[in-house]
JSON list of C-alpha atoms and ligand atoms in Angstrom, two decimals:
[
{"chain": "A", "resi": 1, "resn": "MET", "atom": "CA", "xyz": [12.99, 43.61, -35.19]},
{"chain": "A", "resi": 2, "resn": "ASN", "atom": "CA", "xyz": [13.79, 46.97, -36.82]},
{"chain": "A", "resi": 3, "resn": "PHE", "atom": "CA", "xyz": [13.73, 49.64, -34.15]},
{"chain": "A", "resi": 4, "resn": "ASP", "atom": "CA", "xyz": [13.43, 52.28, -36.86]},
{"chain": "A", "resi": 5, "resn": "ASP", "atom": "CA", "xyz": [9.90, 51.06, -37.49]},
{"chain": "A", "resi": 6, "resn": "ILE", "atom": "CA", "xyz": [8.69, 51.55, -34.02]},
{"chain": "A", "resi": 7, "resn": "LYS", "atom": "CA", "xyz": [5.93, 54.17, -33.78]},
{"chain": "A", "resi": 8, "resn": "LEU", "atom": "CA", "xyz": [4.70, 53.60, -30.33]},
{"chain": "A", "resi": 9, "resn": "PRO", "atom": "CA", "xyz": [4.03, 57.26, -29.50]},
{"chain": "A", "resi": 10, "resn": "ALA", "atom": "CA", "xyz": [1.18, 57.33, -32.05]},
{"chain": "A", "resi": 11, "resn": "GLY", "atom": "CA", "xyz": [-2.00, 56.32, -30.22]},
{"chain": "A", "resi": 12, "resn": "MET", "atom": "CA", "xyz": [-0.33, 56.52, -26.79]},
{"chain": "A", "resi": 13, "resn": "ALA", "atom": "CA", "xyz": [-1.28, 59.15, -24.20]},
{"chain": "A", "resi": 14, "resn": "GLY", "atom": "CA", "xyz": [2.36, 59.77, -23.62]},
{"chain": "A", "resi": 15, "resn": "ASN", "atom": "CA", "xyz": [2.51, 59.33, -19.94]},
{"chain": "A", "resi": 16, "resn": "VAL", "atom": "CA", "xyz": [3.13, 56.50, -17.44]},
{"chain": "A", "resi": 17, "resn": "ASP", "atom": "CA", "xyz": [-0.27, 55.38, -16.12]},
{"chain": "A", "resi": 18, "resn": "HIS", "atom": "CA", "xyz": [1.20, 53.24, -13.31]},
{"chain": "A", "resi": 19, "resn": "VAL", "atom": "CA", "xyz": [4.06, 51.12, -12.19]},
{"chain": "A", "resi": 20, "resn": "GLY", "atom": "CA", "xyz": [3.19, 47.62, -11.02]},
{"chain": "A", "resi": 21, "resn": "ILE", "atom": "CA", "xyz": [4.96, 46.08, -8.11]},
{"chain": "A", "resi": 22, "resn": "ALA", "atom": "CA", "xyz": [4.70, 42.42, -7.07]},
{"chain": "A", "resi": 23, "resn": "VAL", "atom": "CA", "xyz": [4.35, 42.04, -3.20]},
{"chain": "A", "resi": 24, "resn": "THR", "atom": "CA", "xyz": [4.07, 39.18, -0.92]},
{"chain": "A", "resi": 25, "resn": "ASN", "atom": "CA", "xyz": [1.76, 40.89, 1.54]},
{"chain": "A", "resi": 26, "resn": "LEU", "atom": "CA", "xyz": [-0.60, 43.55, 0.19]},
{"chain": "A", "resi": 27, "resn": "ASP", "atom": "CA", "xyz": [-1.68, 45.04, 3.53]},
{"chain": "A", "resi": 28, "resn": "ASP", "atom": "CA", "xyz": [1.95, 45.47, 4.61]},
{"chain": "A", "resi": 29, "resn": "ALA", "atom": "CA", "xyz": [2.91, 46.95, 1.20]},
{"chain": "A", "resi": 30, "resn": "VAL", "atom": "CA", "xyz": [0.07, 49.44, 1.32]},
{"chain": "A", "resi": 31, "resn": "LYS", "atom": "CA", "xyz": [1.23, 50.52, 4.79]},
{"chain": "A", "resi": 32, "resn": "LEU", "atom": "CA", "xyz": [4.73, 50.92, 3.52]},
{"chain": "A", "resi": 33, "resn": "TYR", "atom": "CA", "xyz": [3.96, 53.05, 0.47]},
{"chain": "A", "resi": 34, "resn": "LYS", "atom": "CA", "xyz": [1.34, 55.13, 2.36]},
{"chain": "A", "resi": 35, "resn": "GLY", "atom": "CA", "xyz": [3.76, 55.77, 5.11]},
{"chain": "A", "resi": 36, "resn": "LEU", "atom": "CA", "xyz": [6.94, 56.14, 3.10]},
{"chain": "A", "resi": 37, "resn": "LEU", "atom": "CA", "xyz": [5.59, 58.37, 0.31]},
{"chain": "A", "resi": 38, "resn": "GLY", "atom": "CA", "xyz": [2.37, 59.63, 1.77]},
{"chain": "A", "resi": 39, "resn": "LEU", "atom": "CA", "xyz": [0.38, 58.13, -1.01]},
{"chain": "A", "resi": 40, "resn": "GLU", "atom": "CA", "xyz": [-3.40, 57.87, -0.89]},
{"chain": "A", "resi": 41, "resn": "LEU", "atom": "CA", "xyz": [-5.12, 54.53, -1.20]},
{"chain": "A", "resi": 42, "resn": "ASP", "atom": "CA", "xyz": [-7.59, 54.63, -4.12]},
{"chain": "A", "resi": 43, "resn": "GLY", "atom": "CA", "xyz": [-8.85, 51.20, -3.49]},
{"chain": "A", "resi": 44, "resn": "VAL", "atom": "CA", "xyz": [-8.24, 47.38, -3.29]},
{"chain": "A", "resi": 45, "resn": "GLU", "atom": "CA", "xyz": [-9.86, 44.91, -5.67]},
{"chain": "A", "resi": 46, "resn": "GLU", "atom": "CA", "xyz": [-9.56, 41.36, -6.69]},
{"chain": "A", "resi": 47, "resn": "VAL", "atom": "CA", "xyz": [-8.96, 40.46, -10.30]},
{"chain": "A", "resi": 48, "resn": "PRO", "atom": "CA", "xyz": [-10.20, 36.84, -10.33]},
{"chain": "A", "resi": 49, "resn": "ARG", "atom": "CA", "xyz": [-9.00, 36.18, -13.95]},
{"chain": "A", "resi": 50, "resn": "GLU", "atom": "CA", "xyz": [-5.43, 36.93, -12.78]},
{"chain": "A", "resi": 51, "resn": "LYS", "atom": "CA", "xyz": [-5.89, 35.23, -9.32]},
{"chain": "A", "resi": 52, "resn": "ILE", "atom": "CA", "xyz": [-4.47, 38.50, -7.69]},
{"chain": "A", "resi": 53, "resn": "ARG", "atom": "CA", "xyz": [-5.52, 41.18, -5.32]},
{"chain": "A", "resi": 54, "resn": "VAL", "atom": "CA", "xyz": [-4.54, 44.74, -6.35]},
{"chain": "A", "resi": 55, "resn": "ALA", "atom": "CA", "xyz": [-4.18, 48.01, -4.47]},
{"chain": "A", "resi": 56, "resn": "PHE", "atom": "CA", "xyz": [-3.91, 51.27, -6.24]},
{"chain": "A", "resi": 57, "resn": "LEU", "atom": "CA", "xyz": [-2.11, 54.22, -4.58]},
{"chain": "A", "resi": 58, "resn": "ARG", "atom": "CA", "xyz": [-2.29, 57.62, -6.10]},
{"chain": "A", "resi": 59, "resn": "LEU", "atom": "CA", "xyz": [0.83, 59.68, -6.44]},
{"chain": "A", "resi": 60, "resn": "ALA", "atom": "CA", "xyz": [0.93, 63.46, -6.06]},
{"chain": "A", "resi": 61, "resn": "LYS", "atom": "CA", "xyz": [-0.40, 65.49, -8.90]},
{"chain": "A", "resi": 62, "resn": "GLY", "atom": "CA", "xyz": [2.10, 66.41, -11.49]},
{"chain": "A", "resi": 63, "resn": "SER", "atom": "CA", "xyz": [4.55, 63.72, -10.78]},
{"chain": "A", "resi": 64, "resn": "GLY", "atom": "CA", "xyz": [3.95, 62.27, -14.24]},
{"chain": "A", "resi": 65, "resn": "ILE", "atom": "CA", "xyz": [3.03, 58.76, -13.03]},
{"chain": "A", "resi": 66, "resn": "GLY", "atom": "CA", "xyz": [-0.55, 58.33, -11.95]},
{"chain": "A", "resi": 67, "resn": "HIS", "atom": "CA", "xyz": [-0.53, 55.28, -9.63]},
{"chain": "A", "resi": 68, "resn": "ILE", "atom": "CA", "xyz": [1.60, 52.60, -7.97]},
{"chain": "A", "resi": 69, "resn": "GLU", "atom": "CA", "xyz": [-0.19, 49.36, -8.36]},
{"chain": "A", "resi": 70, "resn": "LEU", "atom": "CA", "xyz": [0.65, 46.72, -5.76]},
{"chain": "A", "resi": 71, "resn": "LEU", "atom": "CA", "xyz": [-0.08, 43.11, -6.88]},
{"chain": "A", "resi": 72, "resn": "GLU", "atom": "CA", "xyz": [-0.47, 40.26, -4.47]},
{"chain": "A", "resi": 73, "resn": "ALA", "atom": "CA", "xyz": [-1.00, 36.72, -5.76]},
{"chain": "A", "resi": 74, "resn": "LEU", "atom": "CA", "xyz": [-4.06, 34.91, -4.40]},
{"chain": "A", "resi": 75, "resn": "ASP", "atom": "CA", "xyz": [-2.76, 31.65, -5.83]},
{"chain": "A", "resi": 76, "resn": "PRO", "atom": "CA", "xyz": [0.85, 30.54, -6.36]},
{"chain": "A", "resi": 77, "resn": "ASP", "atom": "CA", "xyz": [-0.20, 29.25, -9.71]},
{"chain": "A", "resi": 78, "resn": "SER", "atom": "CA", "xyz": [-0.73, 32.80, -11.22]},
{"chain": "A", "resi": 79, "resn": "ASN", "atom": "CA", "xyz": [1.45, 35.09, -13.13]},
{"chain": "A", "resi": 80, "resn": "ILE", "atom": "CA", "xyz": [2.26, 37.14, -10.03]},
{"chain": "A", "resi": 81, "resn": "GLY", "atom": "CA", "xyz": [2.72, 33.95, -7.97]},
{"chain": "A", "resi": 82, "resn": "ARG", "atom": "CA", "xyz": [5.18, 32.53, -10.38]},
{"chain": "A", "resi": 83, "resn": "PHE", "atom": "CA", "xyz": [6.95, 35.90, -10.77]},
{"chain": "A", "resi": 84, "resn": "ILE", "atom": "CA", "xyz": [7.53, 36.04, -6.97]},
{"chain": "A", "resi": 85, "resn": "ALA", "atom": "CA", "xyz": [8.66, 32.46, -6.67]},
{"chain": "A", "resi": 86, "resn": "LYS", "atom": "CA", "xyz": [11.15, 33.02, -9.47]},
{"chain": "A", "resi": 87, "resn": "LYS", "atom": "CA", "xyz": [12.43, 36.54, -8.74]},
{"chain": "A", "resi": 88, "resn": "GLY", "atom": "CA", "xyz": [11.05, 37.61, -5.41]},
{"chain": "A", "resi": 89, "resn": "PRO", "atom": "CA", "xyz": [8.89, 40.68, -4.82]},
{"chain": "A", "resi": 90, "resn": "GLY", "atom": "CA", "xyz": [9.73, 43.74, -6.75]},
{"chain": "A", "resi": 91, "resn": "LEU", "atom": "CA", "xyz": [9.11, 45.83, -9.87]},
{"chain": "A", "resi": 92, "resn": "HIS", "atom": "CA", "xyz": [6.81, 43.85, -12.23]},
{"chain": "A", "resi": 93, "resn": "HIS", "atom": "CA", "xyz": [5.70, 46.16, -15.01]},
{"chain": "A", "resi": 94, "resn": "VAL", "atom": "CA", "xyz": [5.35, 49.70, -16.29]},
{"chain": "A", "resi": 95, "resn": "ALA", "atom": "CA", "xyz": [2.06, 50.69, -17.76]},
{"chain": "A", "resi": 96, "resn": "PHE", "atom": "CA", "xyz": [1.49, 53.38, -20.42]},
{"chain": "A", "resi": 97, "resn": "ALA", "atom": "CA", "xyz": [-1.97, 54.67, -21.15]},
{"chain": "A", "resi": 98, "resn": "ALA", "atom": "CA", "xyz": [-3.07, 54.64, -24.77]},
{"chain": "A", "resi": 99, "resn": "ASP", "atom": "CA", "xyz": [-5.71, 57.06, -26.08]},
{"chain": "A", "resi": 100, "resn": "ASP", "atom": "CA", "xyz": [-6.19, 54.62, -29.01]},
{"chain": "A", "resi": 101, "resn": "MET", "atom": "CA", "xyz": [-5.53, 51.07, -27.87]},
{"chain": "A", "resi": 102, "resn": "THR", "atom": "CA", "xyz": [-6.29, 49.55, -31.40]},
{"chain": "A", "resi": 103, "resn": "GLN", "atom": "CA", "xyz": [-3.78, 51.90, -33.03]},
{"chain": "A", "resi": 104, "resn": "ALA", "atom": "CA", "xyz": [-1.22, 51.36, -30.35]},
{"chain": "A", "resi": 105, "resn": "LEU", "atom": "CA", "xyz": [-1.30, 47.55, -30.67]},
{"chain": "A", "resi": 106, "resn": "ALA", "atom": "CA", "xyz": [-1.30, 47.88, -34.48]},
{"chain": "A", "resi": 107, "resn": "ASN", "atom": "CA", "xyz": [1.89, 49.82, -34.20]},
{"chain": "A", "resi": 108, "resn": "CYS", "atom": "CA", "xyz": [3.45, 47.25, -31.88]},
{"chain": "A", "resi": 109, "resn": "ARG", "atom": "CA", "xyz": [2.48, 44.39, -34.29]},
{"chain": "A", "resi": 110, "resn": "GLU", "atom": "CA", "xyz": [3.93, 46.40, -37.30]},
{"chain": "A", "resi": 111, "resn": "ALA", "atom": "CA", "xyz": [7.15, 46.91, -35.46]},
{"chain": "A", "resi": 112, "resn": "GLY", "atom": "CA", "xyz": [7.41, 43.15, -34.68]},
{"chain": "A", "resi": 113, "resn": "ILE", "atom": "CA", "xyz": [6.77, 43.56, -30.92]},
{"chain": "A", "resi": 114, "resn": "ARG", "atom": "CA", "xyz": [4.96, 40.46, -29.73]},
{"chain": "A", "resi": 115, "resn": "LEU", "atom": "CA", "xyz": [1.81, 40.76, -27.57]},
{"chain": "A", "resi": 116, "resn": "LEU", "atom": "CA", "xyz": [1.30, 38.51, -24.68]},
{"chain": "A", "resi": 117, "resn": "ASN", "atom": "CA", "xyz": [-2.34, 38.79, -25.23]},
{"chain": "A", "resi": 118, "resn": "GLU", "atom": "CA", "xyz": [-3.49, 39.38, -28.80]},
{"chain": "A", "resi": 119, "resn": "GLU", "atom": "CA", "xyz": [-6.72, 41.01, -27.73]},
{"chain": "A", "resi": 120, "resn": "PRO", "atom": "CA", "xyz": [-6.92, 43.48, -24.75]},
{"chain": "A", "resi": 121, "resn": "VAL", "atom": "CA", "xyz": [-8.41, 41.87, -21.66]},
{"chain": "A", "resi": 122, "resn": "VAL", "atom": "CA", "xyz": [-10.16, 43.48, -18.67]},
{"chain": "A", "resi": 123, "resn": "GLY", "atom": "CA", "xyz": [-7.65, 44.38, -15.86]},
{"chain": "A", "resi": 124, "resn": "ALA", "atom": "CA", "xyz": [-7.87, 46.22, -12.62]},
{"chain": "A", "resi": 125, "resn": "HIS", "atom": "CA", "xyz": [-10.32, 49.26, -12.58]},
{"chain": "A", "resi": 126, "resn": "GLY", "atom": "CA", "xyz": [-12.20, 47.71, -15.42]},
{"chain": "A", "resi": 127, "resn": "LYS", "atom": "CA", "xyz": [-9.52, 49.03, -17.79]},
{"chain": "A", "resi": 128, "resn": "MET", "atom": "CA", "xyz": [-8.56, 47.16, -20.91]},
{"chain": "A", "resi": 129, "resn": "VAL", "atom": "CA", "xyz": [-5.02, 45.95, -20.78]},
{"chain": "A", "resi": 130, "resn": "THR", "atom": "CA", "xyz": [-2.48, 44.32, -23.14]},
{"chain": "A", "resi": 131, "resn": "PHE", "atom": "CA", "xyz": [1.00, 43.33, -22.21]},
{"chain": "A", "resi": 132, "resn": "LEU", "atom": "CA", "xyz": [4.00, 43.44, -24.63]},
{"chain": "A", "resi": 133, "resn": "HIS", "atom": "CA", "xyz": [6.55, 40.59, -24.58]},
{"chain": "A", "resi": 134, "resn": "PRO", "atom": "CA", "xyz": [9.53, 41.73, -22.38]},
{"chain": "A", "resi": 135, "resn": "LYS", "atom": "CA", "xyz": [12.01, 40.02, -24.72]},
{"chain": "A", "resi": 136, "resn": "ASP", "atom": "CA", "xyz": [10.96, 42.64, -27.42]},
{"chain": "A", "resi": 137, "resn": "THR", "atom": "CA", "xyz": [11.03, 45.60, -24.95]},
{"chain": "A", "resi": 138, "resn": "GLY", "atom": "CA", "xyz": [14.48, 45.46, -23.40]},
{"chain": "A", "resi": 139, "resn": "GLY", "atom": "CA", "xyz": [13.49, 43.11, -20.56]},
{"chain": "A", "resi": 140, "resn": "VAL", "atom": "CA", "xyz": [10.76, 45.37, -19.12]},
{"chain": "A", "resi": 141, "resn": "LEU", "atom": "CA", "xyz": [7.22, 43.98, -19.10]},
{"chain": "A", "resi": 142, "resn": "VAL", "atom": "CA", "xyz": [5.23, 46.82, -20.63]},
{"chain": "A", "resi": 143, "resn": "GLU", "atom": "CA", "xyz": [1.45, 47.11, -20.17]},
{"chain": "A", "resi": 144, "resn": "ILE", "atom": "CA", "xyz": [-0.67, 49.19, -22.45]},
{"chain": "A", "resi": 145, "resn": "CYS", "atom": "CA", "xyz": [-3.95, 50.21, -20.77]},
{"chain": "A", "resi": 146, "resn": "SER", "atom": "CA", "xyz": [-6.91, 52.20, -21.99]},
{"chain": "A", "resi": 147, "resn": "ALA", "atom": "CA", "xyz": [-6.66, 55.85, -20.99]},
{"chain": "A", "resi": 148, "resn": "GLU", "atom": "CA", "xyz": [-10.23, 56.26, -19.70]},
{"chain": "A", "resi": 149, "resn": "HIS", "atom": "CA", "xyz": [-10.74, 55.91, -15.87]},
{"chain": "B", "resi": 226, "resn": "CO", "atom": "CO1", "xyz": [-0.86, 47.17, -14.27]}
]
Protein backbone atom coordinates (compact mmCIF):
# COMPACT_ATOMS: atom_id res chain seq x y z
CA MET A 1 0.00 0.00 0.00
CA ASN A 2 1.23 3.47 -0.87
CA PHE A 3 0.34 5.82 1.96
CA ASP A 4 0.96 8.82 -0.32
CA ASP A 5 -2.16 7.78 -2.23
CA ILE A 6 -4.49 7.97 0.73
CA LYS A 7 -7.12 10.66 0.35
CA LEU A 8 -9.38 9.74 3.21
CA PRO A 9 -10.31 13.30 4.24
CA ALA A 10 -12.18 13.78 0.96
CA GLY A 11 -15.75 12.74 1.61
CA MET A 12 -15.22 12.49 5.34
CA ALA A 13 -17.00 14.80 7.74
CA GLY A 14 -13.72 15.26 9.56
CA ASN A 15 -14.76 14.25 13.01
CA VAL A 16 -14.97 11.16 15.15
CA ASP A 17 -18.58 10.05 15.25
CA HIS A 18 -18.15 7.55 18.04
CA VAL A 19 -15.80 5.19 19.82
CA GLY A 20 -17.02 1.59 20.10
CA ILE A 21 -16.24 -0.37 23.25
CA ALA A 22 -16.92 -4.09 23.65
CA VAL A 23 -18.42 -4.88 27.06
CA THR A 24 -19.47 -8.06 28.84
CA ASN A 25 -22.45 -6.49 30.65
CA LEU A 26 -24.18 -3.60 28.93
CA ASP A 27 -26.24 -2.45 31.92
CA ASP A 28 -23.17 -2.27 34.16
CA ALA A 29 -21.17 -0.52 31.45
CA VAL A 30 -23.92 2.08 30.95
CA LYS A 31 -23.93 2.77 34.71
CA LEU A 32 -20.14 3.06 34.70
CA TYR A 33 -19.98 5.56 31.85
CA LYS A 34 -22.97 7.56 33.08
CA GLY A 35 -21.53 7.75 36.57
CA LEU A 36 -17.89 8.15 35.66
CA LEU A 37 -18.25 10.76 32.95
CA GLY A 38 -21.74 12.10 33.45
CA LEU A 39 -22.79 10.97 30.00
CA GLU A 40 -26.40 10.90 28.88
CA LEU A 41 -27.91 7.66 27.63
CA ASP A 42 -29.34 8.24 24.16
CA GLY A 43 -30.81 4.78 23.89
CA VAL A 44 -30.32 1.04 23.77
CA GLU A 45 -31.10 -1.06 20.74
CA GLU A 46 -30.53 -4.53 19.39
CA VAL A 47 -28.81 -5.05 16.07
CA PRO A 48 -30.00 -8.56 15.12
CA ARG A 49 -27.74 -8.85 12.09
CA GLU A 50 -24.69 -8.41 14.36
CA LYS A 51 -26.24 -10.33 17.28
CA ILE A 52 -25.42 -7.46 19.65
CA ARG A 53 -27.10 -5.00 21.98
CA VAL A 54 -25.82 -1.45 21.71
CA ALA A 55 -26.05 1.54 24.03
CA PHE A 56 -25.25 5.04 22.81
CA LEU A 57 -24.04 7.61 25.32
CA ARG A 58 -23.74 11.23 24.31
CA LEU A 59 -20.61 13.17 25.17
CA ALA A 60 -20.57 16.81 26.11
CA LYS A 61 -20.96 19.24 23.23
CA GLY A 62 -17.73 20.41 21.72
CA SER A 63 -15.69 17.42 22.78
CA GLY A 64 -15.19 16.50 19.13
CA ILE A 65 -16.45 12.96 19.65
CA GLY A 66 -20.19 12.48 19.46
CA HIS A 67 -20.85 9.25 21.28
CA ILE A 68 -19.53 6.31 23.16
CA GLU A 69 -21.03 3.12 21.73
CA LEU A 70 -21.13 0.18 24.13
CA LEU A 71 -21.41 -3.21 22.43
CA GLU A 72 -22.62 -6.34 24.19
CA ALA A 73 -22.74 -9.71 22.42
CA LEU A 74 -26.09 -11.50 22.48
CA ASP A 75 -24.40 -14.61 21.11
CA PRO A 76 -20.80 -15.82 21.63
CA ASP A 77 -20.81 -16.59 17.91
CA SER A 78 -20.81 -12.92 16.83
CA ASN A 79 -18.06 -10.45 16.00
CA ILE A 80 -18.25 -8.87 19.45
CA GLY A 81 -18.53 -12.28 21.18
CA ARG A 82 -15.42 -13.54 19.42
CA PHE A 83 -13.57 -10.27 20.09
CA ILE A 84 -14.26 -10.51 23.84
CA ALA A 85 -13.35 -14.21 23.96
CA LYS A 86 -10.02 -13.43 22.29
CA LYS A 87 -9.04 -10.07 23.77
CA GLY A 88 -11.45 -9.37 26.61
CA PRO A 89 -13.64 -6.29 26.87
CA GLY A 90 -12.22 -2.98 25.73
CA LEU A 91 -11.77 -0.57 22.84
CA HIS A 92 -13.20 -2.16 19.69
CA HIS A 93 -13.40 0.48 16.95
CA VAL A 94 -13.27 4.17 16.11
CA ALA A 95 -15.97 5.52 13.80
CA PHE A 96 -15.60 8.49 11.47
CA ALA A 97 -18.62 10.09 9.86
CA ALA A 98 -18.57 10.46 6.09
CA ASP A 99 -20.58 13.14 4.30
CA ASP A 100 -20.18 11.11 1.14
CA MET A 101 -19.87 7.41 1.94
CA THR A 102 -19.49 6.40 -1.72
CA GLN A 103 -16.59 8.80 -2.20
CA ALA A 104 -14.94 7.82 1.09
CA LEU A 105 -15.06 4.12 0.18
CA ALA A 106 -13.80 4.82 -3.34
CA ASN A 107 -10.83 6.64 -1.79
CA CYS A 108 -10.13 3.70 0.50
CA ARG A 109 -10.24 1.21 -2.39
CA GLU A 110 -7.99 3.44 -4.49
CA ALA A 111 -5.47 3.59 -1.65
CA GLY A 112 -5.51 -0.21 -1.35
CA ILE A 113 -7.28 -0.28 2.00
CA ARG A 114 -9.43 -3.39 2.19
CA LEU A 115 -13.04 -3.09 3.28
CA LEU A 116 -14.49 -5.76 5.57
CA ASN A 117 -17.86 -5.26 3.88
CA GLU A 118 -17.70 -4.11 0.28
CA GLU A 119 -21.11 -2.47 0.47
CA PRO A 120 -22.29 -0.42 3.48
CA VAL A 121 -24.69 -2.26 5.79
CA VAL A 122 -27.27 -0.96 8.23
CA GLY A 123 -25.78 -0.56 11.70
CA ALA A 124 -27.06 0.91 14.95
CA HIS A 125 -29.32 3.98 14.68
CA GLY A 126 -30.16 2.93 11.11
CA LYS A 127 -26.88 4.41 9.90
CA MET A 128 -25.01 2.89 7.00
CA VAL A 129 -21.65 1.53 8.12
CA THR A 130 -18.53 0.04 6.57
CA PHE A 131 -15.47 -1.29 8.37
CA LEU A 132 -11.89 -1.03 7.10
CA HIS A 133 -9.48 -3.91 7.49
CA PRO A 134 -7.43 -3.24 10.66
CA LYS A 135 -4.32 -4.68 9.01
CA ASP A 136 -4.49 -1.76 6.56
CA THR A 137 -5.15 0.89 9.23
CA GLY A 138 -2.37 0.35 11.73
CA GLY A 139 -4.20 -2.23 13.83
CA VAL A 140 -7.24 -0.05 14.54
CA LEU A 141 -10.66 -1.22 13.39
CA VAL A 142 -12.02 1.88 11.64
CA GLU A 143 -15.72 2.28 10.94
CA ILE A 144 -17.01 4.75 8.40
CA CYS A 145 -20.61 5.69 9.03
CA SER A 146 -23.05 7.91 7.22
CA ALA A 147 -23.12 11.41 8.66
CA GLU A 148 -26.90 11.87 8.83
CA HIS A 149 -28.54 11.11 12.16
CO1 LIG B 1 -19.79 1.75 15.70
